PDB file of C-alpha atoms in Angstrom:
ATOM      1  CA  MET R  89     -26.392 -36.817  21.595  1.00 50.00           C
ATOM      2  CA  PRO R  90     -29.710 -35.796  23.179  1.00 60.00           C
ATOM      3  CA  HIS R  91     -31.617 -32.949  21.530  1.00 72.00           C
ATOM      4  CA  LEU R  92     -31.212 -30.633  24.551  1.00 72.00           C
ATOM      5  CA  SER R  93     -27.439 -31.122  24.584  1.00 83.00           C
ATOM      6  CA  LEU R  94     -27.280 -30.221  20.887  1.00 82.00           C
ATOM      7  CA  GLN R  95     -29.226 -27.042  21.538  1.00 85.00           C
ATOM      8  CA  LEU R  96     -26.927 -26.080  24.399  1.00 88.00           C
ATOM      9  CA  LEU R  97     -23.907 -26.677  22.152  1.00 88.00           C
ATOM     10  CA  GLY R  98     -25.403 -24.376  19.520  1.00 86.00           C
ATOM     11  CA  TYR R  99     -26.176 -21.698  22.104  1.00 87.00           C
ATOM     12  CA  ALA R 100     -22.656 -21.929  23.504  1.00 91.00           C
ATOM     13  CA  ALA R 101     -21.191 -21.455  20.037  1.00 89.00           C
ATOM     14  CA  SER R 102     -23.437 -18.439  19.436  1.00 90.00           C
ATOM     15  CA  VAL R 103     -22.371 -16.839  22.729  1.00 91.00           C
ATOM     16  CA  LEU R 104     -18.682 -17.328  21.907  1.00 92.00           C
ATOM     17  CA  ILE R 105     -19.069 -15.795  18.436  1.00 90.00           C
ATOM     18  CA  ALA R 106     -20.988 -12.813  19.861  1.00 92.00           C
ATOM     19  CA  ALA R 107     -18.483 -12.343  22.694  1.00 92.00           C
ATOM     20  CA  SER R 108     -15.564 -12.320  20.252  1.00 89.00           C
ATOM     21  CA  LEU R 109     -17.062  -9.316  18.465  1.00 88.00           C
ATOM     22  CA  LEU R 110     -16.985  -7.347  21.721  1.00 86.00           C
ATOM     23  CA  MET R 111     -13.214  -7.724  22.120  1.00 84.00           C
ATOM     24  CA  ARG R 112     -11.037  -4.674  21.518  1.00 73.00           C
ATOM     25  CA  SER R 113      -7.899  -6.749  21.291  1.00 77.00           C
ATOM     26  CA  ILE R 114      -7.587  -8.396  17.875  1.00 82.00           C
ATOM     27  CA  VAL R 115      -5.759 -11.355  19.447  1.00 82.00           C
ATOM     28  CA  ARG R 116      -8.558 -12.002  21.952  1.00 86.00           C
ATOM     29  CA  LEU R 117     -11.121 -11.582  19.172  1.00 90.00           C
ATOM     30  CA  ARG R 118      -9.354 -14.209  17.072  1.00 92.00           C
ATOM     31  CA  ILE R 119      -8.954 -16.672  19.960  1.00 92.00           C
ATOM     32  CA  ILE R 120     -12.559 -16.482  21.165  1.00 93.00           C
ATOM     33  CA  ASN R 121     -13.873 -16.518  17.589  1.00 94.00           C
ATOM     34  CA  LEU R 122     -11.747 -19.601  16.954  1.00 93.00           C
ATOM     35  CA  PHE R 123     -13.395 -21.488  19.816  1.00 94.00           C
ATOM     36  CA  GLY R 124     -16.821 -20.256  18.734  1.00 93.00           C
ATOM     37  CA  ALA R 125     -16.322 -21.321  15.128  1.00 94.00           C
ATOM     38  CA  ALA R 126     -14.907 -24.692  16.160  1.00 95.00           C
ATOM     39  CA  THR R 127     -17.895 -25.288  18.441  1.00 93.00           C
ATOM     40  CA  PHE R 128     -20.290 -24.274  15.661  1.00 91.00           C
ATOM     41  CA  ALA R 129     -18.504 -26.626  13.259  1.00 94.00           C
ATOM     42  CA  VAL R 130     -19.013 -29.550  15.648  1.00 93.00           C
ATOM     43  CA  TYR R 131     -22.644 -28.504  16.116  1.00 92.00           C
ATOM     44  CA  GLY R 132     -23.198 -28.307  12.357  1.00 92.00           C
ATOM     45  CA  PHE R 133     -21.754 -31.748  11.667  1.00 93.00           C
ATOM     46  CA  LEU R 134     -23.689 -33.333  14.553  1.00 91.00           C
ATOM     47  CA  ILE R 135     -27.050 -32.071  13.315  1.00 90.00           C
ATOM     48  CA  GLY R 136     -26.216 -32.940   9.714  1.00 90.00           C
ATOM     49  CA  ALA R 137     -26.001 -29.291   8.572  1.00 90.00           C
ATOM     50  CA  TYR R 138     -22.798 -29.865   6.626  1.00 90.00           C
ATOM     51  CA  PRO R 139     -22.623 -26.400   4.986  1.00 91.00           C
ATOM     52  CA  VAL R 140     -22.760 -24.848   8.482  1.00 90.00           C
ATOM     53  CA  GLY R 141     -20.098 -27.238   9.731  1.00 92.00           C
ATOM     54  CA  LEU R 142     -17.786 -26.674   6.765  1.00 94.00           C
ATOM     55  CA  LEU R 143     -18.154 -22.876   6.866  1.00 94.00           C
ATOM     56  CA  ASN R 144     -17.311 -22.704  10.550  1.00 93.00           C
ATOM     57  CA  LEU R 145     -14.464 -25.200  10.187  1.00 95.00           C
ATOM     58  CA  LEU R 146     -13.019 -22.918   7.499  1.00 96.00           C
ATOM     59  CA  THR R 147     -13.516 -19.909   9.812  1.00 95.00           C
ATOM     60  CA  ALA R 148     -11.653 -21.717  12.597  1.00 95.00           C
ATOM     61  CA  VAL R 149      -8.747 -22.496  10.257  1.00 95.00           C
ATOM     62  CA  ILE R 150      -8.608 -18.849   9.129  1.00 95.00           C
ATOM     63  CA  ASN R 151      -8.447 -17.747  12.761  1.00 93.00           C
ATOM     64  CA  VAL R 152      -5.547 -20.143  13.429  1.00 94.00           C
ATOM     65  CA  VAL R 153      -3.652 -18.815  10.381  1.00 94.00           C
ATOM     66  CA  GLN R 154      -4.222 -15.197  11.416  1.00 91.00           C
ATOM     67  CA  LEU R 155      -3.129 -15.879  14.998  1.00 90.00           C
ATOM     68  CA  ILE R 156       0.107 -17.434  13.695  1.00 89.00           C
ATOM     69  CA  ARG R 157       0.677 -14.372  11.509  1.00 86.00           C
ATOM     70  CA  LEU R 158       0.050 -12.030  14.418  1.00 81.00           C
ATOM     71  CA  ARG R 159       2.504 -13.968  16.580  1.00 81.00           C
ATOM     72  CA  ARG R 160       5.213 -13.901  13.910  1.00 80.00           C
ATOM     73  CA  ARG R 161       4.659 -10.270  12.955  1.00 76.00           C
ATOM     74  CA  ARG R 162       7.575  -8.075  13.955  1.00 80.00           C
ATOM     75  CA  GLU R 163       6.424  -4.919  15.675  1.00 86.00           C
ATOM     76  CA  ILE R 164       8.514  -1.810  16.174  1.00 92.00           C
ATOM     77  CA  PHE R 165       8.571  -0.307  19.675  1.00 96.00           C
ATOM     78  CA  ARG R 166       9.955   3.108  20.522  1.00 96.00           C
ATOM     79  CA  ILE R 167      10.161   5.291  23.633  1.00 97.00           C
ATOM     80  CA  LEU R 168       8.996   8.885  23.266  1.00 97.00           C
ATOM     81  CA  GLU R 169       9.668  11.322  26.105  1.00 96.00           C
ATOM     82  CA  ILE R 170       7.385  14.333  26.413  1.00 97.00           C
ATOM     83  CA  SER R 171       6.849  17.146  28.884  1.00 96.00           C
ATOM     84  CA  PRO R 172       4.462  16.593  31.825  1.00 96.00           C
ATOM     85  CA  ARG R 173       2.825  19.842  30.725  1.00 96.00           C
ATOM     86  CA  SER R 174       2.202  18.588  27.195  1.00 96.00           C
ATOM     87  CA  GLU R 175      -1.237  19.348  25.815  1.00 96.00           C
ATOM     88  CA  TYR R 176      -1.296  15.957  24.099  1.00 97.00           C
ATOM     89  CA  LEU R 177      -0.641  14.216  27.432  1.00 97.00           C
ATOM     90  CA  ARG R 178      -3.676  15.880  28.979  1.00 96.00           C
ATOM     91  CA  TYR R 179      -5.781  14.953  25.956  1.00 97.00           C
ATOM     92  CA  PHE R 180      -4.621  11.321  26.212  1.00 97.00           C
ATOM     93  CA  LEU R 181      -5.397  11.153  29.944  1.00 97.00           C
ATOM     94  CA  ASP R 182      -8.856  12.642  29.398  1.00 97.00           C
ATOM     95  CA  PHE R 183      -9.602  10.315  26.485  1.00 97.00           C
ATOM     96  CA  GLU R 184      -8.468   7.188  28.386  1.00 97.00           C
ATOM     97  CA  GLN R 185      -9.904   8.288  31.727  1.00 96.00           C
ATOM     98  CA  ARG R 186     -12.352   5.431  32.037  1.00 94.00           C
ATOM     99  CA  GLY R 187      -9.751   2.760  31.332  1.00 94.00           C
ATOM    100  CA  ILE R 188      -7.253   4.400  33.662  1.00 96.00           C
ATOM    101  CA  ARG R 189      -9.788   4.443  36.510  1.00 95.00           C
ATOM    102  CA  ARG R 190     -10.337   0.732  36.029  1.00 93.00           C
ATOM    103  CA  PHE R 191      -6.724  -0.140  36.860  1.00 93.00           C
ATOM    104  CA  PHE R 192      -5.625   2.978  38.783  1.00 95.00           C
ATOM    105  CA  PRO R 193      -8.654   4.093  40.820  1.00 95.00           C
ATOM    106  CA  ARG R 194      -6.528   6.433  42.971  1.00 93.00           C
ATOM    107  CA  PHE R 195      -4.641   8.095  40.131  1.00 95.00           C
ATOM    108  CA  GLU R 196      -4.699  11.885  40.030  1.00 94.00           C
ATOM    109  CA  PHE R 197      -2.406  13.644  37.583  1.00 96.00           C
ATOM    110  CA  ALA R 198      -0.305  16.561  38.800  1.00 94.00           C
ATOM    111  CA  ALA R 199       2.261  17.931  36.357  1.00 94.00           C
ATOM    112  CA  GLU R 200       4.321  19.500  39.134  1.00 94.00           C
ATOM    113  CA  ALA R 201       4.691  16.095  40.849  1.00 93.00           C
ATOM    114  CA  THR R 202       5.752  14.282  37.672  1.00 94.00           C
ATOM    115  CA  ASP R 203       9.160  14.430  36.007  1.00 93.00           C
ATOM    116  CA  THR R 204       9.078  11.305  33.848  1.00 96.00           C
ATOM    117  CA  VAL R 205       6.557  11.016  31.028  1.00 97.00           C
ATOM    118  CA  VAL R 206       7.164   8.229  28.541  1.00 97.00           C
ATOM    119  CA  PHE R 207       4.923   7.110  25.711  1.00 98.00           C
ATOM    120  CA  VAL R 208       5.625   3.700  24.227  1.00 98.00           C
ATOM    121  CA  LEU R 209       5.000   3.796  20.486  1.00 97.00           C
ATOM    122  CA  ARG R 210       3.989   0.516  18.917  1.00 94.00           C
ATOM    123  CA  ASP R 211       4.362   0.792  15.147  1.00 91.00           C
ATOM    124  CA  LEU R 212       4.208   4.587  15.708  1.00 91.00           C
ATOM    125  CA  VAL R 213       0.924   4.292  17.636  1.00 95.00           C
ATOM    126  CA  PRO R 214       0.960   5.716  21.220  1.00 97.00           C
ATOM    127  CA  ALA R 215      -0.013   2.409  22.832  1.00 96.00           C
ATOM    128  CA  GLY R 216       1.303   2.833  26.366  1.00 97.00           C
ATOM    129  CA  LEU R 217       2.077   5.560  28.866  1.00 98.00           C
ATOM    130  CA  LEU R 218       4.283   5.640  31.949  1.00 98.00           C
ATOM    131  CA  LEU R 219       4.242   8.541  34.409  1.00 98.00           C
ATOM    132  CA  GLY R 220       6.536   8.760  37.385  1.00 97.00           C
ATOM    133  CA  ARG R 221       8.955  10.697  39.539  1.00 97.00           C
ATOM    134  CA  ILE R 222      12.623   9.954  40.111  1.00 96.00           C
ATOM    135  CA  ARG R 223      13.811  10.357  43.687  1.00 95.00           C
ATOM    136  CA  GLY R 224      17.503   9.599  43.979  1.00 95.00           C
ATOM    137  CA  ASP R 225      17.943   6.222  42.297  1.00 96.00           C
ATOM    138  CA  VAL R 226      14.281   5.211  42.638  1.00 97.00           C
ATOM    139  CA  LEU R 227      11.580   5.672  40.001  1.00 97.00           C
ATOM    140  CA  GLU R 228       8.165   5.953  41.651  1.00 97.00           C
ATOM    141  CA  VAL R 229       5.597   4.919  39.061  1.00 97.00           C
ATOM    142  CA  GLN R 230       2.359   6.905  39.162  1.00 97.00           C
ATOM    143  CA  LEU R 231       0.771   5.388  36.061  1.00 97.00           C
ATOM    144  CA  ASP R 232       1.716   2.464  33.827  1.00 97.00           C
ATOM    145  CA  TYR R 233      -1.107   2.162  31.331  1.00 97.00           C
ATOM    146  CA  ALA R 234      -1.746   0.473  27.985  1.00 96.00           C
ATOM    147  CA  VAL R 235      -4.704   1.242  25.751  1.00 95.00           C
ATOM    148  CA  ALA R 236      -7.215  -1.590  25.442  1.00 90.00           C
ATOM    149  CA  GLN R 237      -6.131  -3.088  22.120  1.00 86.00           C
ATOM    150  CA  TYR R 238      -2.504  -3.368  23.289  1.00 90.00           C
ATOM    151  CA  ARG R 239      -2.937  -5.050  26.688  1.00 88.00           C
ATOM    152  CA  ASP R 240      -0.903  -8.141  25.892  1.00 85.00           C
ATOM    153  CA  SER R 241       2.063  -7.344  28.203  1.00 88.00           C
ATOM    154  CA  LYS R 242       4.411  -6.588  25.287  1.00 91.00           C
ATOM    155  CA  ILE R 243       4.665  -2.930  26.298  1.00 95.00           C
ATOM    156  CA  GLY R 244       5.591  -3.872  29.870  1.00 96.00           C
ATOM    157  CA  ARG R 245       8.215  -6.369  28.702  1.00 95.00           C
ATOM    158  CA  TYR R 246       9.663  -3.739  26.374  1.00 96.00           C
ATOM    159  CA  LEU R 247       9.874  -1.087  29.112  1.00 96.00           C
ATOM    160  CA  PHE R 248      11.003  -3.181  32.071  1.00 96.00           C
ATOM    161  CA  HIS R 249      13.158  -5.763  30.296  1.00 95.00           C
ATOM    162  CA  ASP R 250      14.194  -4.897  26.733  1.00 95.00           C
ATOM    163  CA  ARG R 251      14.761  -1.195  27.516  1.00 95.00           C
ATOM    164  CA  ILE R 252      15.566  -1.268  31.207  1.00 96.00           C
ATOM    165  CA  ASP R 253      18.773   0.523  30.155  1.00 95.00           C
ATOM    166  CA  TYR R 254      16.636   3.597  29.455  1.00 96.00           C
ATOM    167  CA  PHE R 255      16.025   3.916  33.200  1.00 96.00           C
ATOM    168  CA  ARG R 256      19.527   2.805  34.192  1.00 96.00           C
ATOM    169  CA  ASP R 257      21.015   5.587  32.043  1.00 95.00           C
ATOM    170  CA  ARG R 258      18.988   8.056  34.125  1.00 94.00           C
ATOM    171  CA  GLY R 259      20.419   6.761  37.381  1.00 95.00           C
ATOM    172  CA  VAL R 260      17.437   4.584  38.283  1.00 97.00           C
ATOM    173  CA  ARG R 261      18.361   1.413  40.181  1.00 96.00           C
ATOM    174  CA  LYS R 262      14.936   0.518  41.549  1.00 97.00           C
ATOM    175  CA  ILE R 263      11.403   0.940  40.181  1.00 98.00           C
ATOM    176  CA  VAL R 264       8.487   0.943  42.613  1.00 97.00           C
ATOM    177  CA  SER R 265       4.832   0.829  41.715  1.00 97.00           C
ATOM    178  CA  PRO R 266       1.617   0.642  43.737  1.00 93.00           C
ATOM    179  CA  ALA R 267      -1.104  -1.805  42.775  1.00 94.00           C
ATOM    180  CA  ASP R 268      -4.656  -0.851  43.691  1.00 91.00           C
ATOM    181  CA  THR R 269      -6.307  -3.648  41.705  1.00 94.00           C
ATOM    182  CA  GLU R 270      -5.721  -7.398  41.464  1.00 93.00           C
ATOM    183  CA  ALA R 271      -5.323  -7.125  37.687  1.00 92.00           C
ATOM    184  CA  HIS R 272      -2.512  -4.609  38.004  1.00 94.00           C
ATOM    185  CA  ALA R 273      -0.820  -6.626  40.753  1.00 95.00           C
ATOM    186  CA  ALA R 274      -0.896  -9.698  38.491  1.00 95.00           C
ATOM    187  CA  TYR R 275       0.649  -7.656  35.678  1.00 95.00           C
ATOM    188  CA  LEU R 276       3.463  -6.372  37.929  1.00 96.00           C
ATOM    189  CA  LYS R 277       4.219  -9.900  39.126  1.00 95.00           C
ATOM    190  CA  GLN R 278       4.372 -11.043  35.507  1.00 95.00           C
ATOM    191  CA  MET R 279       6.851  -8.236  34.775  1.00 96.00           C
ATOM    192  CA  GLY R 280       9.159  -9.451  37.549  1.00 96.00           C
ATOM    193  CA  PHE R 281       8.181  -7.032  40.322  1.00 97.00           C
ATOM    194  CA  VAL R 282       8.241  -8.306  43.914  1.00 96.00           C
ATOM    195  CA  LEU R 283       5.655  -7.299  46.504  1.00 95.00           C
ATOM    196  CA  GLY R 284       7.027  -5.146  49.320  1.00 92.00           C
ATOM    197  CA  SER R 285       6.441  -5.560  53.039  1.00 89.00           C
ATOM    198  CA  ASP R 286       3.558  -3.033  52.993  1.00 87.00           C
ATOM    199  CA  GLY R 287       1.482  -5.449  50.906  1.00 85.00           C
ATOM    200  CA  ARG R 288       0.701  -2.805  48.274  1.00 86.00           C
ATOM    201  CA  THR R 289       3.927  -1.531  46.674  1.00 94.00           C
ATOM    202  CA  TRP R 290       5.836  -3.650  44.161  1.00 96.00           C
ATOM    203  CA  HIS R 291       9.585  -3.377  43.517  1.00 96.00           C
ATOM    204  CA  LEU R 292      11.816  -4.093  40.520  1.00 97.00           C
ATOM    205  CA  SER R 293      15.585  -3.881  40.988  1.00 89.00           C
TER     206      SER R 293
END
């Protein structure tokens, strides 16, 4: 392999390792670090730096083992209802304001216009939040947000599939949600929502 190609391989491995350390999600960190370590292992063996190759090969194996453990780990999810006037809710919204703006640029909280406030606890950690208003048999979602380290769609699957009975028991037969960003639209589609005729609102029946 030409010298320049070897250098580029080494640089690519370095970038992957560095990028993995910027991830908030432990799963993403492990996956990107796995590719970085595997690339570094190949680089090390190709240049004859066998200690470098072996160390990074071991790191890649450790990442694979940890990813398998994370996948098999049984997490406990719970729904926690709170008041729209809760002081903790306002603290959470203020603390996560930047992340919320990223996916819900038009969101403005108004306690008087909200009657459904649900935190999703993930191993007792408040990992997700849903705000909405029930009109007749329709739940109008105002905010459906997960904190950065829990954005793996498990909260959405728990709310809209595993615990859809929670909404049914409250008379909800349809859930509607706007999508102001492509990322949120992709998430809603993944959760089984269908885009309405207005091209912006998604529906789940």
